[in-house]
């Protein structure tokens, strides 16, 4: 899919911006930025939080007016600024982070209401709305019942509805601002497939994502912003995750392998011949006190299913789970929690944390029993505990009563981890802990993981980003198609050895 250098000079960009400046109060959000997009390409816009990505998108889609001297060339015409109506009419569409949908309305209305409404003064024609919606969904290769209210659907499905809405009418250029931040890996997979199909159909997609593996998987080119300025534009072919991180942060992370030998430490978890038909087969592993066991592999390898079985949320069909020497057969995650297992799901943003609730309430939710005295939760006690955990984990928050949604992805993730620590587990399973987390904030999460391991917790770290397990685990299992196929010791192999095995 990559556009070869020759063709690039021969082809005209669909969109070309230059001299883009934007100031909010005293803050220079964009400084003399240029940016271009070719027809049908998948272009990743990368940068740390606050680097100006959303602002740039808002300028292109007419939400903000850039400073004087801006030139916006699109599809053969030139503007000094866009308006939302001009952008929309020209086929520039955007899927906002908050989706901006209407939960009470039907799927069909969410997709096509505005478009069909445009034909006013004719009365709103539900049949037209429905047909329009179905046609777009079909183009996306998605089947949804369009007549039921949107609120019946998951976040991932709502995201698809938002994409479908953007594609009603003509779309030439679609912006997606962190579309996968709250999706699980399988949902992300589906979304990436949709992005790929759009680009094959000639629609250019500009994609903002914090997940570097995903950027490398689907993008043709990459534009990097740092502090509102353009760092550069790069072909994705041949670039590495660590290089992207360096470009985004301007820092080189000389990571070192932390792995140690735990073979003499007592076993916390032993899994023997565990099977769950269609998901994983004959899985055997051991995790010891203080040890971090990494599990990596491609999407769909069965890692999350295995984690759910260890956490009592999916019943194994054969094999044994032995926790601190005793065989356990969890019938629910409650039993797993009671036995000292904690699981931080990959779906943190939709089920791990309760977004509108306060930071304090999110922290104590798994361990109310611990802080209630005589059946009542003591407010003072709660405040003290929360302050302790927040300080302990170096989490930056405003007030304890602020909603969890006011925190950055990295700080939300620390809260999600802290939430489990309150329950005092023996085994902590972290499933894709850096999804939706800024690269700069990731090292903070792994510092916490390292400290927890040092305190004696046994940790299973699941990640499809091989460097994450390579630099943070003591041993690494490669899982493919439901099987553990190989074990790596980071002290005796290179990052490339593991990547070669995983992507073979
Ligand atoms: P990104 O999307 O890369 O995280 P943004 O474009 O949202 O970054 O923000 C870039 C900078 O502009 C940040 O410093 C942010 O605080 C500031 N900013 C963005 N929108 C506004 C606004 N509406 N008012 C004031 N400052 C803003
Ligand atoms: Mg943004």
Coordinates of C-alpha atoms in Angstrom, one line a residue, residues 76-491:
X76 CA -7.5 21.5 -6.5
X77 CA -8.8 24.5 -4.5
X78 CA -7.1 26.8 -2.0
X79 CA -8.4 28.3 1.2
X80 CA -7.0 30.4 4.0
X81 CA -9.3 28.5 6.4
X82 CA -12.2 26.0 6.2
X83 CA -15.7 26.1 7.6
X84 CA -17.3 23.0 8.9
X85 CA -19.9 23.2 6.1
X86 CA -17.3 23.6 3.4
X87 CA -15.2 20.7 4.8
X88 CA -18.2 18.4 5.1
X89 CA -19.4 19.2 1.6
X90 CA -16.0 18.6 0.2
X91 CA -16.0 15.1 1.6
X92 CA -13.7 15.7 4.6
X93 CA -15.2 13.7 7.5
X94 CA -14.1 13.3 11.0
X95 CA -14.9 10.7 13.8
X96 CA -14.4 12.6 17.0
X97 CA -13.0 10.9 20.1
X98 CA -16.3 11.2 22.0
X99 CA -18.2 10.0 18.9
X100 CA -20.9 12.6 19.3
X101 CA -23.8 10.2 18.9
X102 CA -27.3 10.0 20.3
X103 CA -27.8 7.0 22.4
X104 CA -31.6 7.2 22.5
X105 CA -32.0 7.3 18.7
X106 CA -31.9 4.3 16.5
X107 CA -28.7 3.2 14.7
X108 CA -30.3 4.2 11.4
X109 CA -31.1 7.7 12.7
X110 CA -27.6 8.1 14.1
X111 CA -26.1 7.2 10.8
X112 CA -28.3 9.0 8.3
X113 CA -30.5 11.6 10.2
X114 CA -28.5 14.7 9.3
X115 CA -28.0 13.7 5.7
X116 CA -31.7 13.0 5.1
X117 CA -32.7 16.0 7.2
X118 CA -30.8 18.1 4.7
X119 CA -33.6 17.5 2.3
X120 CA -36.0 19.7 4.4
X121 CA -38.8 20.8 4.1
X122 CA -39.8 17.3 3.1
X123 CA -41.0 15.4 6.2
X124 CA -38.4 13.1 7.7
X125 CA -38.6 9.8 5.9
X126 CA -37.6 6.9 8.1
X127 CA -37.5 4.5 5.2
X128 CA -34.9 6.7 3.4
X129 CA -32.9 7.0 6.6
X130 CA -33.0 3.3 7.1
X131 CA -32.0 2.5 3.5
X132 CA -29.2 5.1 3.6
X133 CA -27.9 3.6 6.9
X134 CA -28.1 0.0 5.6
X135 CA -26.2 0.9 2.4
X136 CA -23.3 2.4 4.3
X137 CA -23.1 -0.5 6.7
X138 CA -23.0 -2.8 3.8
X139 CA -20.1 -0.9 2.3
X140 CA -18.3 -1.4 5.6
X141 CA -19.2 -5.1 5.7
X142 CA -20.9 -4.7 9.0
X143 CA -24.3 -6.2 10.0
X144 CA -26.2 -4.3 12.7
X145 CA -29.9 -4.1 13.6
X146 CA -30.4 -0.5 12.5
X147 CA -33.9 -0.1 14.1
X148 CA -32.9 -0.5 17.8
X149 CA -31.6 2.3 19.9
X150 CA -27.8 2.9 19.8
X151 CA -27.5 2.5 23.5
X152 CA -28.1 -1.2 23.1
X153 CA -24.7 -1.5 21.4
X154 CA -21.1 -1.7 22.7
X155 CA -18.6 1.1 22.4
X156 CA -16.9 -0.8 19.5
X157 CA -20.2 -1.0 17.6
X158 CA -21.0 2.7 18.3
X159 CA -17.6 3.5 16.8
X160 CA -18.6 1.7 13.7
X161 CA -21.9 3.7 13.7
X162 CA -19.8 6.9 13.9
X163 CA -17.7 5.7 11.0
X164 CA -20.8 4.8 9.0
X165 CA -22.2 8.3 9.7
X166 CA -19.0 9.9 8.4
X167 CA -19.3 7.9 5.2
X168 CA -22.8 8.9 4.4
X169 CA -22.6 11.0 1.2
X170 CA -19.2 11.4 -0.3
X171 CA -16.1 10.9 1.7
X172 CA -12.7 11.4 0.3
X173 CA -10.7 12.1 3.5
X174 CA -11.6 10.6 6.9
X175 CA -10.0 11.7 10.2
X176 CA -10.1 9.3 13.1
X177 CA -8.8 10.8 16.4
X178 CA -7.7 7.9 18.6
X179 CA -10.4 5.5 17.4
X180 CA -9.0 2.5 19.2
X181 CA -8.3 4.0 22.6
X182 CA -11.3 2.3 24.2
X183 CA -11.5 -0.9 22.1
X184 CA -10.3 -4.4 22.9
X185 CA -7.8 -6.0 20.6
X186 CA -10.3 -8.0 18.6
X187 CA -12.5 -4.9 18.1
X188 CA -9.4 -3.0 17.1
X189 CA -8.6 -5.7 14.6
X190 CA -12.0 -5.2 13.0
X191 CA -11.7 -1.4 12.9
X192 CA -8.3 -1.7 11.3
X193 CA -9.8 -3.9 8.6
X194 CA -12.4 -1.3 8.0
X195 CA -9.7 1.4 7.6
X196 CA -7.9 -0.9 5.2
X197 CA -11.0 -1.4 3.1
X198 CA -11.7 2.4 3.0
X199 CA -8.2 3.0 1.7
X200 CA -8.5 0.3 -0.9
X201 CA -11.7 2.0 -2.0
X202 CA -9.7 5.2 -2.5
X203 CA -10.7 7.1 0.7
X204 CA -7.7 8.6 2.5
X205 CA -7.6 8.0 6.2
X206 CA -5.7 10.0 8.7
X207 CA -5.4 8.1 11.9
X208 CA -4.3 9.2 15.4
X209 CA -3.2 6.4 17.6
X210 CA -1.0 5.8 20.6
X211 CA -0.6 2.2 19.8
X212 CA 2.6 1.9 17.8
X213 CA 2.1 -1.7 16.7
X214 CA -1.2 -0.7 15.1
X215 CA 0.4 2.3 13.4
X216 CA 3.1 0.1 11.9
X217 CA 0.4 -2.4 10.8
X218 CA -1.8 -0.1 8.8
X219 CA -0.2 3.2 7.9
X220 CA 1.7 4.1 4.7
X221 CA 3.2 7.3 6.1
X222 CA 3.7 8.9 9.4
X223 CA 3.7 12.6 10.4
X224 CA 5.2 13.4 13.8
X225 CA 4.4 16.5 15.8
X226 CA 6.2 17.6 18.9
X227 CA 5.2 20.6 21.0
X228 CA 3.1 22.0 18.2
X229 CA 5.9 21.8 15.6
X230 CA 6.4 19.3 12.7
X231 CA 9.2 16.9 13.4
X232 CA 9.0 15.2 10.1
X233 CA 7.1 12.9 7.6
X234 CA 8.3 9.3 7.3
X235 CA 7.4 6.2 5.3
X236 CA 6.2 3.6 7.7
X237 CA 8.0 0.8 5.9
X238 CA 11.3 0.1 7.7
X239 CA 10.6 2.3 10.8
X240 CA 10.6 0.8 14.2
X241 CA 8.5 1.5 17.3
X242 CA 11.5 2.7 19.3
X243 CA 12.4 5.2 16.5
X244 CA 8.8 6.5 16.5
X245 CA 9.0 7.0 20.3
X246 CA 12.3 8.9 19.9
X247 CA 10.7 11.1 17.2
X248 CA 7.7 11.8 19.4
X249 CA 9.5 12.5 22.6
X250 CA 12.8 13.8 21.3
X251 CA 14.5 11.5 23.9
X252 CA 16.3 8.3 23.3
X253 CA 15.2 5.6 25.7
X254 CA 18.1 3.4 26.3
X255 CA 16.1 0.5 27.7
X256 CA 17.9 -2.3 29.4
X257 CA 16.7 -5.8 29.9
X258 CA 15.5 -6.2 33.5
X259 CA 15.2 -9.9 33.5
X260 CA 16.4 -11.9 36.5
X261 CA 16.5 -15.6 37.4
X262 CA 13.6 -16.6 39.6
X263 CA 13.9 -20.4 39.2
X264 CA 14.6 -20.8 43.0
X265 CA 11.6 -18.6 44.1
X266 CA 8.4 -20.3 45.3
X267 CA 5.7 -21.0 42.7
X268 CA 2.7 -18.8 42.9
X269 CA 0.8 -20.1 39.9
X270 CA 1.3 -23.4 38.1
X271 CA -0.9 -24.2 35.1
X272 CA -0.8 -27.7 33.7
X273 CA -2.3 -28.8 30.4
X274 CA -5.0 -26.2 30.4
X275 CA -7.5 -26.3 27.5
X276 CA -10.5 -24.5 26.4
X277 CA -11.8 -25.7 23.1
X278 CA -11.3 -23.4 20.2
X279 CA -9.3 -20.9 22.3
X280 CA -6.2 -22.4 23.8
X281 CA -4.8 -25.9 24.2
X282 CA -2.4 -27.7 26.4
X283 CA -1.1 -24.6 28.1
X284 CA 1.5 -25.2 30.9
X285 CA 3.3 -22.5 32.7
X286 CA 4.7 -21.4 36.0
X287 CA 5.0 -17.9 37.6
X288 CA 7.0 -17.5 40.8
X289 CA 7.1 -14.9 43.6
X290 CA 8.5 -11.6 42.3
X291 CA 8.6 -12.8 38.8
X292 CA 7.1 -11.1 35.7
X293 CA 6.2 -13.6 33.0
X294 CA 5.6 -12.0 29.6
X295 CA 3.1 -13.5 27.1
X296 CA 3.3 -12.2 23.6
X297 CA 2.0 -13.2 20.2
X298 CA -0.2 -11.9 17.4
X299 CA -3.8 -10.7 17.9
X300 CA -6.1 -13.7 18.4
X301 CA -3.4 -16.0 19.7
X302 CA -5.6 -16.9 22.7
X303 CA -3.8 -14.8 25.3
X304 CA -6.8 -12.9 26.6
X305 CA -8.9 -16.1 26.7
X306 CA -6.2 -17.8 28.8
X307 CA -6.1 -14.8 31.2
X308 CA -9.9 -14.9 31.5
X309 CA -9.7 -18.6 32.4
X310 CA -7.1 -17.9 35.1
X311 CA -9.4 -15.2 36.4
X312 CA -12.5 -17.4 36.7
X313 CA -14.3 -15.8 33.8
X314 CA -14.1 -18.7 31.4
X315 CA -14.2 -22.3 32.4
X316 CA -11.3 -24.5 31.2
X317 CA -12.4 -27.8 29.7
X318 CA -9.3 -29.7 30.8
X319 CA -6.1 -29.2 32.8
X320 CA -5.3 -27.7 36.2
X321 CA -4.7 -24.4 37.8
X322 CA -2.7 -24.5 40.9
X323 CA -2.4 -21.4 43.1
X324 CA 0.1 -21.4 45.9
X325 CA 0.2 -25.2 45.9
X326 CA -3.6 -25.7 45.9
X327 CA -5.7 -26.7 42.9
X328 CA -8.4 -24.1 42.2
X329 CA -11.6 -24.3 40.1
X330 CA -13.0 -20.8 40.0
X331 CA -16.7 -20.6 39.2
X332 CA -16.6 -16.8 39.0
X333 CA -14.1 -13.9 39.1
X334 CA -15.3 -13.2 42.6
X335 CA -13.8 -16.5 43.7
X336 CA -10.6 -15.7 41.8
X337 CA -10.3 -12.3 43.5
X338 CA -10.9 -13.9 46.9
X339 CA -8.1 -16.4 46.1
X340 CA -5.7 -13.5 45.4
X341 CA -5.9 -13.1 41.6
X342 CA -6.2 -9.7 40.1
X343 CA -6.8 -9.0 36.4
X344 CA -6.4 -5.7 34.6
X345 CA -8.4 -6.2 31.4
X346 CA -7.4 -4.8 28.0
X347 CA -10.8 -3.2 28.0
X348 CA -9.9 -0.8 30.8
X349 CA -11.7 2.2 29.4
X350 CA -15.0 0.6 29.0
X351 CA -15.2 -1.9 32.0
X352 CA -12.0 -1.5 34.0
X353 CA -12.8 1.9 35.3
X354 CA -16.1 3.7 35.7
X355 CA -15.5 6.9 33.8
X356 CA -18.0 9.3 35.3
X357 CA -17.3 8.1 38.9
X358 CA -14.7 9.8 41.0
X359 CA -11.1 8.8 41.3
X360 CA -11.6 7.8 44.9
X361 CA -14.6 5.6 44.2
X362 CA -12.9 3.9 41.3
X363 CA -10.0 3.1 43.6
X364 CA -12.0 1.5 46.4
X365 CA -14.5 -0.4 44.3
X366 CA -12.8 -3.8 44.4
X367 CA -12.1 -3.7 48.1
X368 CA -15.0 -2.0 49.8
X369 CA -14.9 -4.7 52.5
X370 CA -11.5 -3.5 53.6
X371 CA -12.5 0.0 54.2
X372 CA -15.9 -0.4 55.7
X373 CA -16.1 -0.4 59.4
X374 CA -19.3 -1.8 60.9
X375 CA -20.8 -1.9 57.4
X376 CA -20.3 1.8 56.7
X377 CA -17.6 3.3 54.5
X378 CA -15.7 5.8 56.6
X379 CA -15.1 8.8 54.4
X380 CA -12.0 9.9 56.3
X381 CA -10.5 6.4 56.1
X382 CA -11.3 6.3 52.4
X383 CA -9.6 9.7 51.8
X384 CA -6.5 8.6 53.7
X385 CA -6.2 5.3 51.8
X386 CA -6.7 6.9 48.4
X387 CA -4.1 9.6 49.2
X388 CA -1.7 6.9 50.2
X389 CA -2.1 4.9 47.0
X390 CA -2.0 8.0 44.8
X391 CA 1.3 9.1 46.4
X392 CA 2.7 5.6 46.4
X393 CA 2.2 5.1 42.7
X394 CA 3.1 8.7 41.7
X395 CA -0.3 9.4 40.2
X396 CA -0.9 13.0 39.3
X397 CA -4.5 13.9 40.1
X398 CA -6.4 17.1 40.9
X399 CA -8.9 16.2 43.6
X400 CA -9.9 12.7 44.7
X401 CA -13.5 13.7 43.8
X402 CA -12.7 14.5 40.2
X403 CA -14.2 12.1 37.6
X404 CA -11.8 9.5 36.4
X405 CA -12.4 10.8 32.9
X406 CA -10.5 14.0 33.7
X407 CA -7.2 12.0 33.9
X408 CA -4.8 11.2 31.1
X409 CA -4.6 7.6 29.8
X410 CA -1.4 7.0 31.7
X411 CA -2.8 8.2 35.0
X412 CA -6.1 6.3 34.4
X413 CA -4.1 3.1 33.9
X414 CA -2.2 3.7 37.2
X415 CA -5.5 4.1 39.0
X416 CA -6.7 0.9 37.4
X417 CA -3.6 -0.9 38.7
X418 CA -3.9 0.7 42.1
X419 CA -7.5 -0.4 42.3
X420 CA -6.4 -4.0 42.2
X421 CA -3.6 -3.5 44.7
X422 CA -6.1 -2.5 47.3
X423 CA -7.3 -6.1 47.1
X424 CA -3.8 -7.3 48.1
X425 CA -3.4 -10.0 45.4
X426 CA -0.8 -12.7 45.0
X427 CA -1.0 -12.8 41.2
X428 CA -1.5 -9.8 39.0
X429 CA -2.5 -10.3 35.3
X430 CA -1.9 -7.3 33.2
X431 CA -3.5 -7.5 29.8
X432 CA -2.3 -4.9 27.3
X433 CA -1.6 -2.4 30.0
X434 CA -0.4 0.4 27.8
X435 CA -3.3 0.4 25.3
X436 CA -4.4 4.1 25.0
X437 CA -1.4 5.3 27.0
X438 CA 1.0 7.9 25.7
X439 CA 4.5 6.5 24.9
X440 CA 6.0 9.0 27.4
X441 CA 3.7 7.7 30.2
X442 CA 4.4 4.0 29.5
X443 CA 7.7 3.8 31.3
X444 CA 5.8 5.1 34.4
X445 CA 3.5 2.1 34.3
X446 CA 6.4 -0.3 34.0
X447 CA 8.1 1.3 36.9
X448 CA 5.1 0.5 39.0
X449 CA 5.0 -3.1 37.6
X450 CA 8.7 -3.5 38.5
X451 CA 8.1 -2.2 42.1
X452 CA 5.1 -4.5 42.5
X453 CA 7.2 -7.5 41.4
X454 CA 9.9 -6.4 43.8
X455 CA 7.4 -6.5 46.6
X456 CA 6.8 -10.2 45.8
X457 CA 3.8 -10.2 43.5
X458 CA 3.8 -12.7 40.7
X459 CA 2.9 -10.9 37.5
X460 CA 1.7 -12.0 34.1
X461 CA 2.3 -9.3 31.5
X462 CA 0.4 -9.8 28.2
X463 CA 1.2 -7.6 25.3
X464 CA 1.4 -7.7 21.5
X465 CA 4.1 -5.1 21.6
X466 CA 7.2 -7.3 21.8
X467 CA 9.5 -4.6 23.2
X468 CA 7.2 -4.2 26.2
X469 CA 7.7 -7.8 27.3
X470 CA 11.3 -7.9 26.2
X471 CA 12.3 -5.0 28.5
X472 CA 9.9 -5.7 31.4
X473 CA 9.5 -9.4 31.8
X474 CA 11.9 -12.0 33.3
X475 CA 10.8 -14.8 30.9
X476 CA 8.7 -14.6 27.8
X477 CA 6.2 -17.1 26.3
X478 CA 5.3 -16.8 22.7
X479 CA 1.7 -17.9 22.1
X480 CA 0.3 -18.6 18.7
X481 CA -3.0 -20.1 17.7
X482 CA -3.9 -21.2 21.2
X483 CA -0.5 -22.8 22.0
X484 CA 2.6 -21.8 23.8
X485 CA 5.1 -22.4 21.1
X486 CA 8.4 -21.1 22.6
X487 CA 10.0 -19.6 25.7
X488 CA 12.5 -16.8 25.6
X489 CA 14.9 -15.5 28.2
X490 CA 15.6 -11.8 27.4
X491 CA 19.1 -12.2 28.8

